[in-house]
Amino acid sequence: MHLTETMSSDRRSILKGLAAAAVTSLAAPAMAGEGLPAQPTGAAATIATDNTYWAAVRGLYAVTPDVVNLENGFWGIMAEPVRREFIRQTDMVNYQNTYYARQRAGADFEAVRTKVAQAVGAAPEEIALTRGATEALQLLIGGYNKLKPGDSVLYADLDYDSMQYAMNALKARRGVDVVRFDVPEPATRRAVLDAYARALDANPRTRLLLLTHVSHRTGLVMPVAEIARMARAKGIDTIVDAAHSWGQIDFRVGELDVDFVGFNLHKWIGAPLGVGFLYIRKDRLADIDRDMGDEDFAETDIRSRVHTGTVNFATVLTVPAAVALHQQIGAAAKQARLRYLRDYWVSRARGFKDIEILTPDEVDSYGAITSFRLAGKTSKADNDAIVVKLRDSHKVMTVRRAGVAKGQCIRVTPALFTDEADLDRFVEALAVITGTKTG
C-alpha cells in the first residue's frame, strides 16, 4: 500500500472512532472506578486504614514521581478514568463543533445540573453551573440586593482573598460599611463560635456575613450551621464559601442551614479545571440580582444569575464521571481517609522543635488541610524559604499561605493518592528543618 493510501486509511479509522464516540455525549462511560475492589465493610475509621483498598484507589491516579505533592488544595488531579472521559468529550465536541452546541448541549447541561443537584442534596432549580467557586461567590455577593446605605457586611481573616475583595467592593456598590475581624488562634470550636458572636454583637448594623466552610489558609472547618443560625437570629443573611468542603467533608447542602452557597467541582470532586456551581434556596432567588441583567433565562430561573458566555463543553460533560467516582468511593470514606492522612503526619510532627500547628485536632474542625508555622517565622520570606527547602532539598511540595492574622504559614494538603510513605518523607524533612533531628 502506498504511503498516501496508508495515511488515508489511518484518517478514516480515526474519524470512525470519533464518530462512534460522538453518537451521544452523555452515553455512560465505563464506571469511573472500574476495577476498584469492593469497599471494606465497617466504620469509616476502619475503612480509612485499609491499605489494600486505598492502594487500589491510588492506582486510579497517574502522578509525577518527581516530588511528593502535598499541595492538593489548588485543584484536584483527575483520576485516570475521569481524565479519559474528559478526552472523550473533548474529541466529541471538537468533532461535532457547533452542531453539537446548537442541537444538544442545552439538554446535556441540564442533565449535568440535575446530577450535581441530586448529589449535593438540592433541587435542580436551586443550582446553576459556574466556572468555579470564585465566580459563584462573586455573583452571590455582588448580586445580593437587600443591602442599603449604612448597613454593614462582615467577614474574617480566614476567608478567601477574592471573596474579601468582593465584600470590600460592596462599600462602593451598595454604600455599606465593611467590617473585618480575626479568627482566634489557636482555634477551637468554642473559641470560633465565641469570636463570631462577639463580632456580630459589636456590629449591630450587619446584614450580610461571609462564612467559609473550610479555610484555604489553615484548613479550619467552621461550624457553619451554628454560626448561620446565630446570624439569622439577628436578621443577618449568610453567604457560604464551600469551595474546599464538598468532596473533602461529608455533608449535604441542607445541613449547612444557609440560603446561599458557592461550590467548586474541580477541587475535591475531581472534575476538570473550570467548573463549579452556586446554590440559592428556591424561596430566596429574588434576593440575588440577575447577572448583568441576563435575559437568556426568565428572572424566576436561577440560571439568569450566571452569564459567562461560551464555556468548555467537555469540562461540564465530564462532571458526571467525577461525581460518580466520588459517590463510588463515598463521601464518608473519603473524609475518614483524608483525616487519617492528616492525623498521620500531625501526630508525628506536633512535638517538633518550634512547630506551631494552626489547625485544631477536634474531629469536626479539620479535614485534609492543615497549616503550620515555625515559631517567629511569620513573614513571606520566612515561609517561602521553608517551602523552597522542602521542595528542593527533600522533594516535598507545599505552599505558603498569607492572610492569617498572626502571620504567614505553610499549608499541607494530602490527597487520595497520598500514602504513609509520602508523609514519612515529609515528617523526616520537617524534623531536619526544625532542628529536631540533624540532616
XYZ file of C-alpha atoms in Angstrom:
439
model
C 0.000 0.000 0.000
C 1.296 3.476 -0.862
C 2.034 5.996 1.891
C -0.868 8.207 0.812
C -3.222 5.221 0.949
C -1.947 4.318 4.430
C -2.471 7.888 5.653
C -5.963 7.939 4.160
C -6.801 4.636 5.830
C -5.498 5.877 9.185
C -7.526 9.042 8.863
C -10.688 7.079 8.093
C -10.058 4.897 11.170
C -9.602 7.924 13.390
C -12.757 9.563 12.057
C -14.760 6.358 12.504
C -13.573 6.180 16.102
C -14.525 9.778 16.725
C -17.892 9.295 15.104
C -18.582 6.267 17.286
C -17.574 8.198 20.388
C -19.801 11.087 19.394
C -23.054 9.171 18.969
C -24.202 10.692 22.233
C -22.208 12.932 24.501
C -23.575 11.557 27.742
C -23.577 7.896 26.773
C -22.495 6.231 30.011
C -18.714 5.854 30.082
C -17.089 2.948 31.859
C -17.655 3.233 35.606
C -15.214 5.842 36.847
C -13.859 3.472 39.495
C -13.960 0.328 37.370
C -11.519 -2.176 38.827
C -11.799 -0.944 42.400
C -12.330 -3.795 44.852
C -15.466 -3.808 46.941
C -15.114 -1.285 49.721
C -14.378 -2.923 53.092
C -17.302 -3.096 55.464
C -17.274 -1.453 58.839
C -16.960 2.022 60.271
C -15.414 4.753 58.143
C -12.470 4.973 60.553
C -11.720 1.296 59.901
C -12.008 1.721 56.137
C -9.607 4.676 56.340
C -6.689 2.414 57.239
C -7.398 -0.443 54.816
C -4.215 -0.198 52.759
C -5.327 -2.743 50.172
C -8.377 -0.698 49.283
C -6.575 2.662 49.224
C -3.738 1.226 47.165
C -6.398 0.386 44.563
C -7.750 3.941 44.777
C -4.220 5.308 44.325
C -3.971 3.149 41.230
C -6.638 5.339 39.603
C -4.278 8.329 39.610
C -1.206 8.996 37.483
C 1.027 11.413 39.406
C 4.559 12.668 38.926
C 7.234 10.696 40.801
C 9.483 13.768 40.903
C 8.016 15.177 44.107
C 5.676 14.224 46.951
C 2.744 16.515 46.193
C 1.229 17.807 49.422
C -0.220 20.879 47.674
C -3.532 19.435 46.555
C -5.636 22.391 47.683
C -5.099 24.365 44.468
C -7.175 21.927 42.449
C -7.751 18.173 42.410
C -5.988 15.934 39.922
C -8.441 13.991 37.770
C -8.470 10.252 38.296
C -7.429 8.468 35.106
C -10.966 7.280 34.212
C -12.207 10.859 34.591
C -9.301 12.196 32.527
C -10.091 9.709 29.759
C -13.726 10.776 29.836
C -12.621 14.395 29.514
C -10.584 13.486 26.422
C -13.550 11.544 25.003
C -15.846 14.515 25.481
C -13.232 16.925 24.095
C -12.940 14.787 20.956
C -16.713 14.655 20.611
C -17.144 18.421 20.939
C -14.279 19.100 18.557
C -15.724 16.607 16.045
C -19.323 17.880 16.168
C -18.456 21.516 16.887
C -21.359 23.952 16.678
C -23.732 21.218 15.512
C -23.414 19.740 18.999
C -23.552 23.140 20.718
C -26.709 24.187 18.893
C -28.546 20.862 18.917
C -27.776 19.034 22.169
C -25.661 20.999 24.625
C -28.638 22.560 26.390
C -30.240 19.232 27.268
C -26.885 17.720 28.237
C -26.018 20.618 30.536
C -29.415 20.311 32.172
C -28.735 16.607 32.793
C -25.409 17.514 34.410
C -27.107 20.145 36.573
C -29.633 17.546 37.715
C -26.902 15.033 38.627
C -24.988 17.626 40.645
C -28.143 18.764 42.426
C -29.030 15.197 43.384
C -25.517 14.562 44.674
C -25.384 17.677 46.861
C -28.958 17.293 48.094
C -30.564 20.243 46.292
C -33.361 20.658 43.782
C -32.101 21.260 40.209
C -33.809 24.654 40.179
C -31.680 25.657 43.200
C -28.306 25.382 41.465
C -26.616 26.939 38.440
C -23.303 25.812 36.952
C -20.406 28.267 37.025
C -16.713 28.237 36.131
C -15.735 27.722 39.767
C -16.483 28.773 43.322
C -14.904 32.209 42.884
C -17.319 33.089 40.098
C -20.235 31.593 42.036
C -19.454 33.609 45.161
C -18.773 36.843 43.282
C -22.230 36.509 41.733
C -23.847 35.855 45.114
C -22.028 38.647 46.960
C -22.286 41.213 44.172
C -25.859 40.273 43.358
C -27.204 40.313 46.927
C -29.737 43.121 46.746
C -31.071 43.520 50.291
C -28.354 45.927 51.442
C -28.938 49.642 51.847
C -26.553 52.510 52.623
C -25.467 52.464 56.246
C -25.720 48.693 56.618
C -22.603 46.666 57.447
C -21.177 43.476 55.968
C -18.810 41.207 57.870
C -16.018 38.763 57.079
C -12.964 37.195 58.774
C -9.245 36.971 58.126
C -9.515 33.290 57.132
C -11.943 33.967 54.284
C -10.629 33.639 50.724
C -8.898 36.681 49.203
C -11.193 37.015 46.168
C -14.247 36.857 48.401
C -12.796 39.517 50.688
C -12.336 41.694 47.597
C -15.963 41.137 46.616
C -17.134 42.087 50.113
C -14.914 45.188 50.078
C -16.410 46.211 46.738
C -19.850 46.424 48.366
C -18.793 49.691 50.014
C -18.834 51.482 46.666
C -21.525 49.330 45.094
C -24.092 49.321 47.914
C -22.900 52.126 50.222
C -22.274 49.806 53.162
C -19.587 49.633 55.819
C -17.217 46.670 55.554
C -16.001 45.078 58.792
C -13.201 42.514 59.103
C -12.288 40.576 62.230
C -9.757 37.889 63.137
C -10.475 34.258 63.976
C -8.684 33.367 67.243
C -5.507 31.328 67.217
C -5.121 28.662 68.325
C -8.617 27.956 67.077
C -11.116 25.730 68.849
C -14.767 25.184 68.041
C -15.830 27.103 71.140
C -13.386 29.939 70.506
C -14.603 30.276 66.913
C -18.265 30.418 67.949
C -17.456 32.982 70.616
C -15.463 35.117 68.140
C -18.351 35.228 65.672
C -20.810 36.009 68.481
C -18.642 38.940 69.606
C -18.251 40.241 66.054
C -21.994 40.106 65.417
C -22.767 41.794 68.738
C -20.181 44.514 68.094
C -21.647 45.322 64.679
C -25.434 45.560 65.100
C -25.935 47.056 61.623
C -24.563 43.913 59.968
C -26.918 42.485 57.349
C -24.608 40.131 55.417
C -21.978 37.677 56.677
C -19.420 35.845 54.557
C -18.544 32.467 56.076
C -16.012 29.928 54.797
C -16.783 26.268 55.439
C -13.145 25.074 55.122
C -10.450 27.749 55.212
C -7.979 27.576 52.342
C -5.423 29.196 54.671
C -5.407 26.813 57.634
C -7.925 24.055 56.885
C -10.109 25.084 59.823
C -13.645 23.690 59.396
C -16.158 26.257 60.588
C -19.341 25.284 62.470
C -21.374 26.824 59.673
C -24.893 25.886 60.744
C -24.420 27.187 64.286
C -22.901 30.493 63.134
C -25.556 30.943 60.442
C -28.338 30.398 62.970
C -26.667 32.913 65.280
C -26.612 35.427 62.420
C -30.181 34.699 61.318
C -31.457 35.448 64.820
C -30.100 38.967 64.315
C -31.636 39.379 60.849
C -28.353 38.655 59.047
C -28.033 36.570 55.870
C -25.019 34.327 55.360
C -23.204 33.506 52.119
C -21.067 30.384 52.480
C -17.845 29.653 50.619
C -17.846 25.856 50.184
C -15.044 25.810 47.608
C -12.946 23.416 49.666
C -15.552 21.450 51.551
C -17.769 19.358 49.286
C -15.787 16.213 48.499
C -13.393 16.732 51.405
C -16.097 16.821 54.093
C -19.162 14.566 54.163
C -22.255 16.782 54.059
C -25.264 17.781 52.005
C -26.177 21.386 51.394
C -29.230 21.349 53.654
C -27.034 20.561 56.649
C -25.356 23.963 56.332
C -28.713 25.647 57.076
C -27.974 28.617 54.810
C -29.594 30.068 51.715
C -26.598 30.988 49.521
C -23.529 28.811 48.814
C -20.721 28.723 46.239
C -19.145 25.364 45.343
C -16.208 24.020 43.352
C -16.248 20.815 41.330
C -12.577 20.835 40.308
C -11.094 20.571 43.799
C -12.278 17.656 45.950
C -14.762 16.224 43.451
C -12.005 15.898 40.835
C -13.721 17.276 37.728
C -11.633 19.054 35.067
C -10.494 22.583 35.811
C -13.053 25.323 35.337
C -16.363 24.178 36.802
C -18.389 24.834 39.936
C -21.898 25.902 40.884
C -23.892 28.240 43.058
C -26.808 27.334 45.288
C -29.719 29.621 46.110
C -32.561 28.193 48.160
C -35.591 28.384 45.910
C -37.558 30.858 48.028
C -34.599 33.290 48.162
C -33.908 33.643 44.440
C -35.325 37.173 44.232
C -32.703 38.386 46.726
C -29.895 37.825 44.195
C -29.926 40.051 41.105
C -29.770 38.662 37.591
C -26.206 38.680 36.292
C -25.767 41.884 34.266
C -29.484 41.911 33.526
C -29.412 38.486 31.848
C -32.385 37.874 29.540
C -31.469 34.404 28.257
C -33.452 32.885 31.113
C -36.537 34.045 32.970
C -35.987 36.112 36.088
C -37.508 33.214 38.030
C -34.809 30.827 36.687
C -31.597 30.595 38.747
C -29.580 30.309 35.544
C -30.264 34.017 34.950
C -27.927 34.656 37.897
C -24.954 33.418 35.822
C -23.914 34.730 32.418
C -20.422 33.621 31.422
C -20.729 33.162 27.679
C -19.267 30.100 25.989
C -17.838 27.581 28.440
C -15.698 24.494 27.929
C -18.384 21.979 26.959
C -16.165 18.966 27.647
C -15.405 20.147 31.161
C -19.085 20.289 32.046
C -19.851 16.980 30.316
C -17.144 15.235 32.373
C -18.663 16.261 35.702
C -20.927 13.156 35.948
C -17.885 10.857 35.741
C -16.172 12.759 38.562
C -19.316 12.736 40.686
C -19.770 9.009 40.023
C -16.264 8.240 41.330
C -16.853 10.462 44.349
C -20.036 8.536 45.103
C -18.460 5.146 44.445
C -15.701 5.737 46.986
C -18.162 7.519 49.242
C -18.043 10.882 50.970
C -17.742 9.351 54.447
C -14.863 7.098 53.388
C -13.068 9.975 51.643
C -13.414 12.198 54.683
C -12.160 9.464 57.007
C -9.171 8.665 54.800
C -8.178 12.312 54.403
C -8.454 12.904 58.141
C -6.372 9.798 58.782
C -3.626 11.050 56.457
C -3.689 14.442 58.160
C -3.516 12.864 61.609
C -0.674 10.588 60.477
C 1.727 13.472 59.913
C 0.406 15.886 62.531
C 0.687 13.353 65.359
C 4.359 12.809 64.464
C 5.252 16.456 63.916
C 3.344 18.162 66.712
C 6.173 17.719 69.206
C 8.913 19.010 66.899
C 11.009 21.967 67.969
C 9.305 25.362 67.456
C 6.460 23.989 65.310
C 3.015 25.548 65.610
C 0.088 23.548 64.178
C -2.652 26.037 63.320
C -5.497 23.574 62.758
C -7.130 22.024 65.847
C -7.449 18.291 66.451
C -11.170 18.462 67.301
C -12.767 15.936 64.970
C -15.315 18.308 63.421
C -12.779 21.117 62.972
C -10.487 19.717 60.277
C -10.347 17.654 57.112
C -7.354 17.046 54.860
C -5.800 20.509 55.087
C -3.606 21.604 57.976
C -1.191 24.524 58.179
C 1.855 25.100 60.353
C 4.451 27.748 61.026
C 7.712 27.785 62.906
C 7.935 29.995 65.984
C 8.915 33.508 64.989
C 8.752 32.706 61.264
C 5.779 34.814 60.243
C 6.932 36.688 57.135
C 6.595 35.901 53.449
C 10.369 35.466 53.155
C 10.493 33.109 56.147
C 7.828 30.816 54.809
C 8.939 30.943 51.185
C 12.357 29.762 52.359
C 10.823 26.773 54.137
C 8.687 25.879 51.100
C 11.785 26.011 48.889
C 13.782 23.892 51.344
C 11.054 21.259 51.466
C 10.730 21.220 47.679
C 14.355 21.402 46.550
C 16.166 19.528 49.328
C 13.505 16.993 50.287
C 11.288 16.768 47.166
C 8.112 17.623 49.055
C 5.671 20.185 47.598
C 3.775 22.512 49.962
C 2.598 26.120 49.667
C 2.880 29.328 51.669
C -0.359 30.966 52.768
C -0.749 34.631 53.692
C -3.616 36.496 55.324
C -3.661 34.788 58.732
C -3.768 37.494 61.392
C -0.853 36.145 63.451
C 1.439 35.628 60.485
C 2.016 33.638 57.336
C 2.158 29.863 57.374
C 2.621 26.739 55.241
C -0.325 24.651 54.046
C -0.070 20.867 53.811
C -2.745 19.050 51.793
C -2.658 15.301 51.149
C -4.979 13.679 48.603
C -6.467 10.247 47.994
C -3.296 9.202 46.146
C -1.102 10.114 49.150
C 0.213 7.237 51.255
C 2.073 6.857 54.526
C 5.478 6.667 52.821
C 4.868 10.093 51.281
C 4.067 11.519 54.696
C 7.061 9.793 56.287
C 9.284 11.689 53.861
C 7.591 14.944 54.791
C 7.886 14.305 58.532
C 11.575 13.436 58.143
C 12.080 16.683 56.260
C 10.290 18.662 58.964
C 12.441 17.048 61.612
C 15.550 18.289 59.837
C 14.200 21.778 59.063
C 13.058 22.358 62.653
C 16.365 21.136 64.048
C 14.586 18.325 65.870
C 16.873 15.942 64.001
C 20.156 16.584 62.234
C 20.058 16.099 58.488
